[in-house]
């Protein structure tokens, strides 16, 4: 009897959710929504992208997104400024932190596999953001999980000894920001307006739909977000006791 009651409750919940989250009917779409849906790919003002959300974020309201990106990276700069260390302090921290033992071998092995999968999936999320739900910020956020797992399974110096230290992460972040700025300014060279997409950027390359400027914005955002979070994670991975000691010296 209890099983039947449970089954009925589950069916009721599924039917209720299906009703609540049912797809909107054409008459429920507002005129502004109809404009975006019609012109994200087919219209005269099209971004040449079937992904409406990406078209809005980097095309119709691209200036707004550009300022949001600037605010986010100002927050990253603030975090890096608060946790900045001198070269001597970083050397002292490294000497103590290299004594941290990594997790057992099975965990480290699984971490390597998961990290490889994260790199592939995050790149796919970013580079297909003009075709499917996703984009540069989502892909970059997913990418940042990979170094975080390595820090947890090995230590922060497993990254730094293999070339991904805070300085290189900041360089990659700066390249991403510079790339976004350049893509935004390129249309001005052809007497267009800032962040203009069509017809300045090609909609296709070798028959592959790239959505004009959208794929470039997503790629550089992916790079900047992933590298920015990684730089912060490297600083947060400093042992707490050592960091408190450094703060005590400064006082």
Coordinates of C-alpha atoms in Angstrom, one line a residue:
X1 CA 0.0 0.0 0.0
X2 CA 2.8 2.4 0.9
X3 CA 4.4 1.7 -2.5
X4 CA 1.2 2.7 -4.3
X5 CA 0.9 5.9 -2.3
X6 CA 4.5 6.8 -3.0
X7 CA 4.0 6.1 -6.7
X8 CA 0.9 8.2 -6.9
X9 CA 2.7 11.1 -5.1
X10 CA 5.6 10.9 -7.5
X11 CA 3.3 10.9 -10.5
X12 CA 1.4 13.9 -9.1
X13 CA 4.6 15.8 -8.5
X14 CA 5.8 15.1 -12.1
X15 CA 2.5 16.2 -13.6
X16 CA 2.5 19.3 -11.5
X17 CA 6.1 20.2 -12.4
X18 CA 5.3 19.6 -16.1
X19 CA 2.3 21.9 -15.9
X20 CA 4.2 24.6 -14.1
X21 CA 7.3 24.6 -16.3
X22 CA 5.5 23.9 -19.6
X23 CA 6.8 25.7 -22.6
X24 CA 5.2 29.1 -23.3
X25 CA 2.7 29.3 -26.1
X26 CA 3.2 31.7 -29.0
X27 CA 0.6 34.0 -27.6
X28 CA 2.4 34.2 -24.3
X29 CA 5.6 35.7 -25.8
X30 CA 5.8 39.4 -25.6
X31 CA 6.7 41.6 -28.7
X32 CA 10.2 42.2 -27.5
X33 CA 10.7 38.5 -27.0
X34 CA 9.4 37.8 -30.5
X35 CA 11.9 40.3 -31.9
X36 CA 14.8 38.6 -30.2
X37 CA 13.6 35.1 -31.2
X38 CA 13.1 36.1 -34.8
X39 CA 16.4 38.1 -35.1
X40 CA 18.9 36.0 -33.2
X41 CA 19.6 34.0 -36.4
X42 CA 17.3 34.9 -39.3
X43 CA 16.5 38.6 -39.1
X44 CA 18.1 41.6 -40.6
X45 CA 19.7 42.5 -37.3
X46 CA 20.7 39.0 -36.6
X47 CA 23.7 37.9 -34.6
X48 CA 23.8 34.7 -36.8
X49 CA 23.4 32.5 -33.7
X50 CA 20.6 30.1 -32.9
X51 CA 21.4 30.5 -29.2
X52 CA 19.2 33.5 -28.2
X53 CA 20.8 34.1 -24.8
X54 CA 24.3 34.4 -26.2
X55 CA 23.0 36.7 -28.9
X56 CA 21.5 39.0 -26.3
X57 CA 24.5 39.0 -23.9
X58 CA 27.2 39.7 -26.5
X59 CA 25.2 41.5 -29.2
X60 CA 22.0 43.2 -28.4
X61 CA 23.1 44.2 -24.9
X62 CA 26.8 43.7 -25.4
X63 CA 27.9 47.0 -23.8
X64 CA 26.1 46.0 -20.6
X65 CA 27.9 42.7 -20.6
X66 CA 31.2 44.4 -21.2
X67 CA 30.7 46.5 -18.1
X68 CA 29.6 43.5 -16.1
X69 CA 32.8 41.7 -17.1
X70 CA 34.9 44.8 -16.1
X71 CA 33.2 44.8 -12.6
X72 CA 33.9 41.1 -12.2
X73 CA 37.6 41.5 -13.0
X74 CA 37.9 44.5 -10.7
X75 CA 36.7 42.1 -8.0
X76 CA 39.5 39.7 -9.0
X77 CA 42.1 42.5 -8.9
X78 CA 40.8 43.5 -5.4
X79 CA 41.2 39.9 -4.2
X80 CA 44.7 39.6 -5.6
X81 CA 45.7 43.0 -4.0
X82 CA 44.5 41.9 -0.5
X83 CA 46.5 38.6 -0.7
X84 CA 49.6 40.0 -2.4
X85 CA 52.9 38.8 -1.1
X86 CA 56.5 39.9 -1.6
X87 CA 59.0 37.6 -3.3
X88 CA 60.6 36.8 0.0
X89 CA 57.3 36.0 1.6
X90 CA 56.3 33.7 -1.3
X91 CA 59.7 31.9 -1.0
X92 CA 59.1 31.3 2.7
X93 CA 55.5 30.0 2.0
X94 CA 56.8 27.7 -0.7
X95 CA 59.4 26.2 1.6
X96 CA 56.8 25.3 4.2
X97 CA 54.1 24.3 1.8
X98 CA 56.2 21.8 -0.2
X99 CA 56.2 19.7 3.0
X100 CA 52.4 19.0 2.6
X101 CA 51.8 15.4 1.7
X102 CA 49.5 14.7 -1.3
X103 CA 46.4 12.5 -1.0
X104 CA 46.7 8.7 -1.6
X105 CA 47.5 7.4 -5.1
X106 CA 44.0 6.2 -6.1
X107 CA 42.6 9.7 -5.4
X108 CA 45.3 11.3 -7.4
X109 CA 44.8 9.0 -10.3
X110 CA 41.0 9.6 -10.4
X111 CA 41.8 13.4 -10.1
X112 CA 43.9 13.2 -13.3
X113 CA 41.0 11.6 -15.2
X114 CA 38.4 14.1 -13.9
X115 CA 40.7 17.0 -14.7
X116 CA 41.1 15.9 -18.3
X117 CA 37.3 15.5 -18.6
X118 CA 36.8 19.0 -17.0
X119 CA 39.2 20.6 -19.5
X120 CA 37.3 19.0 -22.5
X121 CA 33.8 19.8 -21.2
X122 CA 34.7 23.4 -20.2
X123 CA 36.2 24.1 -23.6
X124 CA 33.1 22.6 -25.3
X125 CA 30.8 24.8 -23.1
X126 CA 32.7 27.9 -24.1
X127 CA 33.3 27.2 -27.8
X128 CA 29.8 26.0 -28.4
X129 CA 28.2 28.9 -26.5
X130 CA 26.9 30.5 -29.8
X131 CA 25.1 27.2 -30.6
X132 CA 24.0 25.7 -27.4
X133 CA 23.4 27.0 -23.8
X134 CA 26.7 28.0 -22.2
X135 CA 29.3 30.5 -23.0
X136 CA 32.7 32.0 -21.9
X137 CA 31.8 32.7 -18.3
X138 CA 30.2 29.3 -17.7
X139 CA 33.1 27.5 -19.5
X140 CA 35.7 29.5 -17.6
X141 CA 34.0 28.8 -14.2
X142 CA 34.0 25.1 -15.1
X143 CA 37.6 25.3 -16.2
X144 CA 38.6 26.8 -12.8
X145 CA 37.4 23.6 -11.0
X146 CA 40.3 21.6 -12.6
X147 CA 43.2 23.5 -10.9
X148 CA 41.1 23.5 -7.7
X149 CA 41.0 19.7 -7.7
X150 CA 44.8 19.5 -8.4
X151 CA 45.4 21.8 -5.4
X152 CA 43.2 19.6 -3.2
X153 CA 44.7 16.3 -4.4
X154 CA 48.4 17.3 -4.7
X155 CA 49.1 20.9 -3.5
X156 CA 49.3 24.3 -5.1
X157 CA 52.9 23.6 -6.0
X158 CA 51.9 20.7 -8.3
X159 CA 50.5 23.5 -10.5
X160 CA 53.4 25.9 -10.0
X161 CA 56.1 23.4 -10.6
X162 CA 54.4 22.5 -13.9
X163 CA 54.3 26.1 -15.1
X164 CA 51.0 27.4 -13.9
X165 CA 51.8 29.9 -11.2
X166 CA 50.0 33.1 -10.1
X167 CA 52.0 35.2 -12.6
X168 CA 51.2 33.1 -15.6
X169 CA 47.6 32.9 -14.5
X170 CA 47.5 36.7 -14.4
X171 CA 49.1 36.9 -17.9
X172 CA 46.5 34.5 -19.3
X173 CA 43.8 36.6 -17.6
X174 CA 45.2 39.8 -19.2
X175 CA 45.3 38.2 -22.6
X176 CA 41.6 37.3 -22.2
X177 CA 40.7 40.8 -21.2
X178 CA 42.8 42.3 -24.0
X179 CA 41.2 40.0 -26.5
X180 CA 37.7 41.0 -25.4
X181 CA 38.6 44.7 -25.8
X182 CA 40.1 44.2 -29.2
X183 CA 37.1 42.3 -30.5
X184 CA 34.9 45.1 -29.2
X185 CA 37.0 47.8 -31.0
X186 CA 37.7 46.1 -34.3
X187 CA 34.4 47.3 -35.9
X188 CA 35.5 50.9 -35.5
X189 CA 38.2 50.2 -38.1
X190 CA 35.5 49.6 -40.7
X191 CA 33.5 52.7 -39.7
X192 CA 31.1 50.5 -37.6
X193 CA 30.2 51.0 -33.9
X194 CA 31.7 49.4 -30.8
X195 CA 30.9 45.7 -30.4
X196 CA 29.1 45.5 -33.7
X197 CA 28.8 41.9 -35.0
X198 CA 27.4 41.7 -38.5
X199 CA 28.5 42.3 -41.1
X200 CA 32.0 43.1 -39.7
X201 CA 32.7 39.5 -38.5
X202 CA 32.1 36.5 -40.8
X203 CA 29.1 34.4 -39.7
X204 CA 30.7 31.2 -40.9
X205 CA 34.2 29.8 -41.5
X206 CA 34.6 26.9 -43.9
X207 CA 30.9 26.2 -43.5
X208 CA 31.0 26.2 -39.7
X209 CA 28.7 28.6 -38.0
X210 CA 30.6 30.8 -35.5
X211 CA 28.1 33.5 -34.9
X212 CA 30.4 36.4 -36.0
X213 CA 32.1 37.9 -33.0
X214 CA 30.3 35.7 -30.5
X215 CA 32.8 32.8 -30.6
X216 CA 35.7 35.2 -30.0
X217 CA 34.0 36.8 -27.0
X218 CA 33.2 33.4 -25.5
X219 CA 36.8 32.2 -26.0
X220 CA 38.5 35.2 -24.5
X221 CA 35.9 35.3 -21.6
X222 CA 36.6 31.6 -21.1
X223 CA 40.4 32.3 -20.8
X224 CA 40.0 35.3 -18.6
X225 CA 37.5 33.8 -16.1
X226 CA 39.4 30.5 -15.8
X227 CA 42.7 32.1 -15.3
X228 CA 41.3 34.8 -12.9
X229 CA 39.8 32.2 -10.6
X230 CA 42.9 30.1 -10.7
X231 CA 45.1 33.0 -9.6
X232 CA 42.8 33.5 -6.6
X233 CA 42.7 29.8 -5.8
X234 CA 46.6 29.7 -5.7
X235 CA 46.6 32.5 -3.2
X236 CA 43.9 31.0 -1.0
X237 CA 45.8 27.7 -1.0
X238 CA 48.6 29.3 1.2
X239 CA 48.6 27.5 4.6
X240 CA 46.6 29.5 7.1
X241 CA 49.2 29.4 9.8
X242 CA 51.9 30.7 7.5
X243 CA 49.7 33.4 6.2
X244 CA 48.7 34.5 9.7
X245 CA 52.4 34.7 10.5
X246 CA 53.0 36.9 7.5
X247 CA 50.2 39.2 8.6
X248 CA 51.7 39.4 12.1
X249 CA 55.0 40.5 10.7
X250 CA 53.4 43.2 8.7
X251 CA 51.7 44.6 11.8

